[in-house]
XYZ file of C-alpha atoms in Angstrom:
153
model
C 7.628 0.632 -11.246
C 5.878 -2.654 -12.516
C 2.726 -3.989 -11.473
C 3.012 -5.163 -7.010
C 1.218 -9.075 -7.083
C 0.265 -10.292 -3.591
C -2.342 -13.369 -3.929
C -3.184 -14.483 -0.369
C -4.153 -18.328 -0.164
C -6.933 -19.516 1.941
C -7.929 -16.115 2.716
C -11.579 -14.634 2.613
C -12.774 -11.220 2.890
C -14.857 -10.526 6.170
C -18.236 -8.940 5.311
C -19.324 -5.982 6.943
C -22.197 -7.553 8.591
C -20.074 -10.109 10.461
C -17.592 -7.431 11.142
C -19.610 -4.509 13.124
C -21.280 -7.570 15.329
C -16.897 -8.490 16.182
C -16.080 -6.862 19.550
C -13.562 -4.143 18.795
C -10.670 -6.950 20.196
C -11.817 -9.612 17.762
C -11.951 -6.635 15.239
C -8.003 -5.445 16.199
C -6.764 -9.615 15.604
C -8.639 -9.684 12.025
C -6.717 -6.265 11.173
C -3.575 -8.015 12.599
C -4.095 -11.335 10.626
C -4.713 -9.521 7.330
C -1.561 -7.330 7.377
C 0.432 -10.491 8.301
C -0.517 -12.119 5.510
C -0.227 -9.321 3.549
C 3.325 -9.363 4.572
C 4.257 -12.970 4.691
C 2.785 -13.254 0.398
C 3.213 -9.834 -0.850
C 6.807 -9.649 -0.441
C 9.066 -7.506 -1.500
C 6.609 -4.918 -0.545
C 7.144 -1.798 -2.789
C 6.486 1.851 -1.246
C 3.987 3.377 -3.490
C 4.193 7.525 -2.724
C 1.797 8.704 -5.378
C -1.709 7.744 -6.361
C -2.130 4.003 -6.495
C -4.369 1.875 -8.954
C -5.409 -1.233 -7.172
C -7.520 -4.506 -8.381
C -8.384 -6.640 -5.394
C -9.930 -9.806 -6.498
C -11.967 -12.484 -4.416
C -11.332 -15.784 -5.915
C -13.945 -17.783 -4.038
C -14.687 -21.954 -4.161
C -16.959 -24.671 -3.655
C -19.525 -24.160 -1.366
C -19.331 -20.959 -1.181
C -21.374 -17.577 -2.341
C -20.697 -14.529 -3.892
C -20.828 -11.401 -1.686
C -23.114 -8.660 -3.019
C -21.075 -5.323 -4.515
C -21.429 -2.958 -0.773
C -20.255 -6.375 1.521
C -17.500 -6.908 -1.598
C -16.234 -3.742 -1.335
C -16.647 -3.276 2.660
C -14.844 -6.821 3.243
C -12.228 -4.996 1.456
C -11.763 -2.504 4.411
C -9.119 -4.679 6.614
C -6.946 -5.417 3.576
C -6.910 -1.508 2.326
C -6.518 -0.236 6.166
C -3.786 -3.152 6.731
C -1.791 -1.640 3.961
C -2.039 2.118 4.618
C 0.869 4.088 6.332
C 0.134 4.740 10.012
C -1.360 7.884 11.059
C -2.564 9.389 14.167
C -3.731 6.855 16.752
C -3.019 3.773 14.317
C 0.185 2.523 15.189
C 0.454 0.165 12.582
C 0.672 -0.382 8.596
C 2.682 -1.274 5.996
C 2.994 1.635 4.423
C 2.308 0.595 0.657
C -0.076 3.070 0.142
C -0.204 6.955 1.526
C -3.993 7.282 1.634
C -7.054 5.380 0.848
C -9.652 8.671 -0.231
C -10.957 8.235 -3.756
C -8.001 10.878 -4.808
C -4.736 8.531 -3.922
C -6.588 5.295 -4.334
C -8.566 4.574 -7.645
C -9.718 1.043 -6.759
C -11.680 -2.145 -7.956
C -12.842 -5.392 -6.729
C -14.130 -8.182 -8.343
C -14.869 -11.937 -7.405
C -15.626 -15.031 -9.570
C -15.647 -18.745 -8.339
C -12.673 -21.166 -8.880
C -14.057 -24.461 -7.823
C -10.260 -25.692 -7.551
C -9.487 -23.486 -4.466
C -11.025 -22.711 -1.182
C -10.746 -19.375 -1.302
C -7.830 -17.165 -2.167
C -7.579 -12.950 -2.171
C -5.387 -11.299 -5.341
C -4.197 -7.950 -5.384
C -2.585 -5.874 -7.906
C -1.318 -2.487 -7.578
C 0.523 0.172 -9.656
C 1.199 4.062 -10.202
C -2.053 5.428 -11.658
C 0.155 6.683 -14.175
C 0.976 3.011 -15.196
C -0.892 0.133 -16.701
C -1.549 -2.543 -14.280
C -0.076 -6.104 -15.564
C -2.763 -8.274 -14.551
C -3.209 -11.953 -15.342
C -5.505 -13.024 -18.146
C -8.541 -14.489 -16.179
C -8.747 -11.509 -14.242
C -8.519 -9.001 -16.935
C -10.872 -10.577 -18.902
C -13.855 -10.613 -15.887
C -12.770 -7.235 -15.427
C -13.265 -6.253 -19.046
C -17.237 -8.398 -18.952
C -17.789 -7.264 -15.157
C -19.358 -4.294 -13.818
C -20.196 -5.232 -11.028
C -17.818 -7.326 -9.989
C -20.256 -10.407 -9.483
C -18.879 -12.556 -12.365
C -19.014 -16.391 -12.692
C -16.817 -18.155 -15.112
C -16.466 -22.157 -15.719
C-alpha cells in the first residue's frame, strides 16, 4: 500500500492548554472540524488494519511560534482521535487507523516555519512494514530534528 498524503491548508493544531479551558461542546465542534477536514483533503481515505507509521507535520507561518514538543504532540490529539475507528461511546471516526496505543501507532511530529503559508497540517501514513514516501523538506528536518522544533530558511 503506498504512502496515504493528507496536507490540510489553513489548519493549526490546538494546544492542550487552550483545549482543557474549551467547554466539552466547543471541545466536540473542534473534533468535528478536524475530521471534516481530514475528510474533505485526505481523500481517497485508505483503511489501514495493521500497525500504522504516521509523520504529522506542523508547517507554521509568519507571525507565528513554534509549540514546545508536549503542546506539539498533545495538539496532535484531535487529528489522531478524528481518524481512529469508533469504539464504545464514540460514535464517530474515520476509521483509518484501528488504535492509537504506542503498539498500532508508531508516530512523529515535527514543525518548521514556512513564511509563505499561514499555517498548514501534513500527514503521512503507511504500514509499519513499509517505508513512508515523504517529501524532501520534510524528510530532511526529520533526519536533523529530534525534537521536532526545527527552523529552516
Amino acid at each position: 500500500m503506498p504512502t496515504w498524503k493528507c496536507v490540510i491548508p489553513g489548519y493549526d493544531l490546538i494546544s492542550p492548554n487552550k483545549l482543557i479551558r474549551m467547554p466539552w461542546y466547543r471541545q466536540a465542534k473542534e473534533k468535528e472540524q478536524a475530521m471534516n477536514m481530514v475528510f474533505v483533503h485526505g481523500r481517497p481515505l485508505p483503511v489501514f488494519d495493521c500497525p500504522v507509521r504516521m509523520v504529522i507535520a506542523r508547517m507554521f507561518g509568519k507571525g507565528q511560534r513554534p509549540l514546545d514538543t508536549d503542546n506539539l504532540y498533545g495538539g496532535c490529539k484531535l487529528l489522531i482521535d478524528s481518524l481512529k475507528a469508533p469504539k464504545g461511546r464514540s460514535k464517530r471516526g474515520l476509521s483509518v487507523i484501528i488504535e492509537d496505543n504506542p503498539k498500532a501507532l508508531d508516530l512523529t511530529v515535527i514543525q518548521f516555519k514556512n513564511t509563505e503559508i499561514s499555517c498548514d497540517v501534513g500527514i503521512w501514513a503507511c504500514p509499519m512494514t513499509e517505508v513512508l514516501d515523504l517529501p524532501k523538506h520534510v524528510a530532511m528536518i526529520l533526519q536533523s530534528s529530534q525534537d521536532g522544533r526545527v527552523s529552516i530558511p
